[in-house]
């Protein structure tokens, strides 16, 4: 087990929620955005309203409150934006976990943190409103990037500002302010920011997979850790 995983699992009772979720009654729907998903046509991907309707219908049909997934997933959906194109190789490998749900969905801080940085990364396909929080747990320091937020989530923030565990500090943004995506949260762990502020790529070239996954461990470790507490009603 890697150091990040060890620290999180050893502190499971102290890890709070990221979004409201009760595992005794709420349901998650795994969503696949690789080439294996033949339902996602170019027509759907080229129209954000159609894409949103596609996801909403999937959630409704399954009775799920959120769609979930994406870490280390080689996705075809990034072909919808030139933001992910490079001359030598397009970026397609997703480095975070996406939680798909209604705009306005509250986002909570899972552990005491300070604001590392924030920005409105508004380009089609980008994060839109983005907040990065800095954490220290048992001597391990890391950052969490929260992307595709509402523009209002950035109001009143200051670098170094303390955000307590359990505090609601953001919301899922609408497509006009979240980079042109169906409403969802991009949740990504970043160990070394390499001097970047308010942004860090959430999608890398497949040829750079090992380098980026080493710096961006699986966020599911945090999300799943909450279930290991028998009294947990968090996600």
mmCIF file of C-alpha atoms in Angstrom, residues 1-12 15 71 137 140 142 189 191 213 216-222 224-225 228:
data_model
loop_
_atom_site.group_PDB
_atom_site.id
_atom_site.type_symbol
_atom_site.label_atom_id
_atom_site.label_comp_id
_atom_site.label_asym_id
_atom_site.label_seq_id
_atom_site.Cartn_x
_atom_site.Cartn_y
_atom_site.Cartn_z
ATOM 1 C CA UNK A 1 0.000 0.000 0.000
ATOM 2 C CA UNK A 2 1.313 3.444 -0.923
ATOM 3 C CA UNK A 3 1.983 6.103 1.761
ATOM 4 C CA UNK A 4 -1.051 8.189 0.752
ATOM 5 C CA UNK A 5 -3.353 5.196 1.035
ATOM 6 C CA UNK A 6 -1.828 4.150 4.373
ATOM 7 C CA UNK A 7 -2.325 7.587 5.903
ATOM 8 C CA UNK A 8 -5.910 7.951 4.715
ATOM 9 C CA UNK A 9 -6.963 4.458 5.791
ATOM 10 C CA UNK A 10 -5.332 4.840 9.195
ATOM 11 C CA UNK A 11 -7.330 8.056 9.679
ATOM 12 C CA UNK A 12 -10.627 6.792 8.291
ATOM 13 C CA UNK A 15 -12.323 11.755 7.115
ATOM 14 C CA UNK A 71 -9.812 7.795 -12.264
ATOM 15 C CA UNK A 137 -2.626 14.498 7.802
ATOM 16 C CA UNK A 140 1.612 13.859 4.909
ATOM 17 C CA UNK A 142 -1.059 17.018 -0.300
ATOM 18 C CA UNK A 189 -5.460 14.635 -5.316
ATOM 19 C CA UNK A 191 0.921 15.709 -4.044
ATOM 20 C CA UNK A 213 -0.535 8.928 -11.518
ATOM 21 C CA UNK A 216 -2.038 12.199 -8.381
ATOM 22 C CA UNK A 217 -3.020 9.172 -6.261
ATOM 23 C CA UNK A 218 -6.493 7.678 -6.473
ATOM 24 C CA UNK A 219 -9.100 10.004 -4.855
ATOM 25 C CA UNK A 220 -11.327 6.972 -4.292
ATOM 26 C CA UNK A 221 -9.106 6.229 -1.286
ATOM 27 C CA UNK A 222 -10.687 9.242 0.407
ATOM 28 C CA UNK A 224 -14.186 4.920 0.030
ATOM 29 C CA UNK A 225 -12.497 5.458 3.387
ATOM 30 C CA UNK A 228 -15.115 1.832 6.557
#
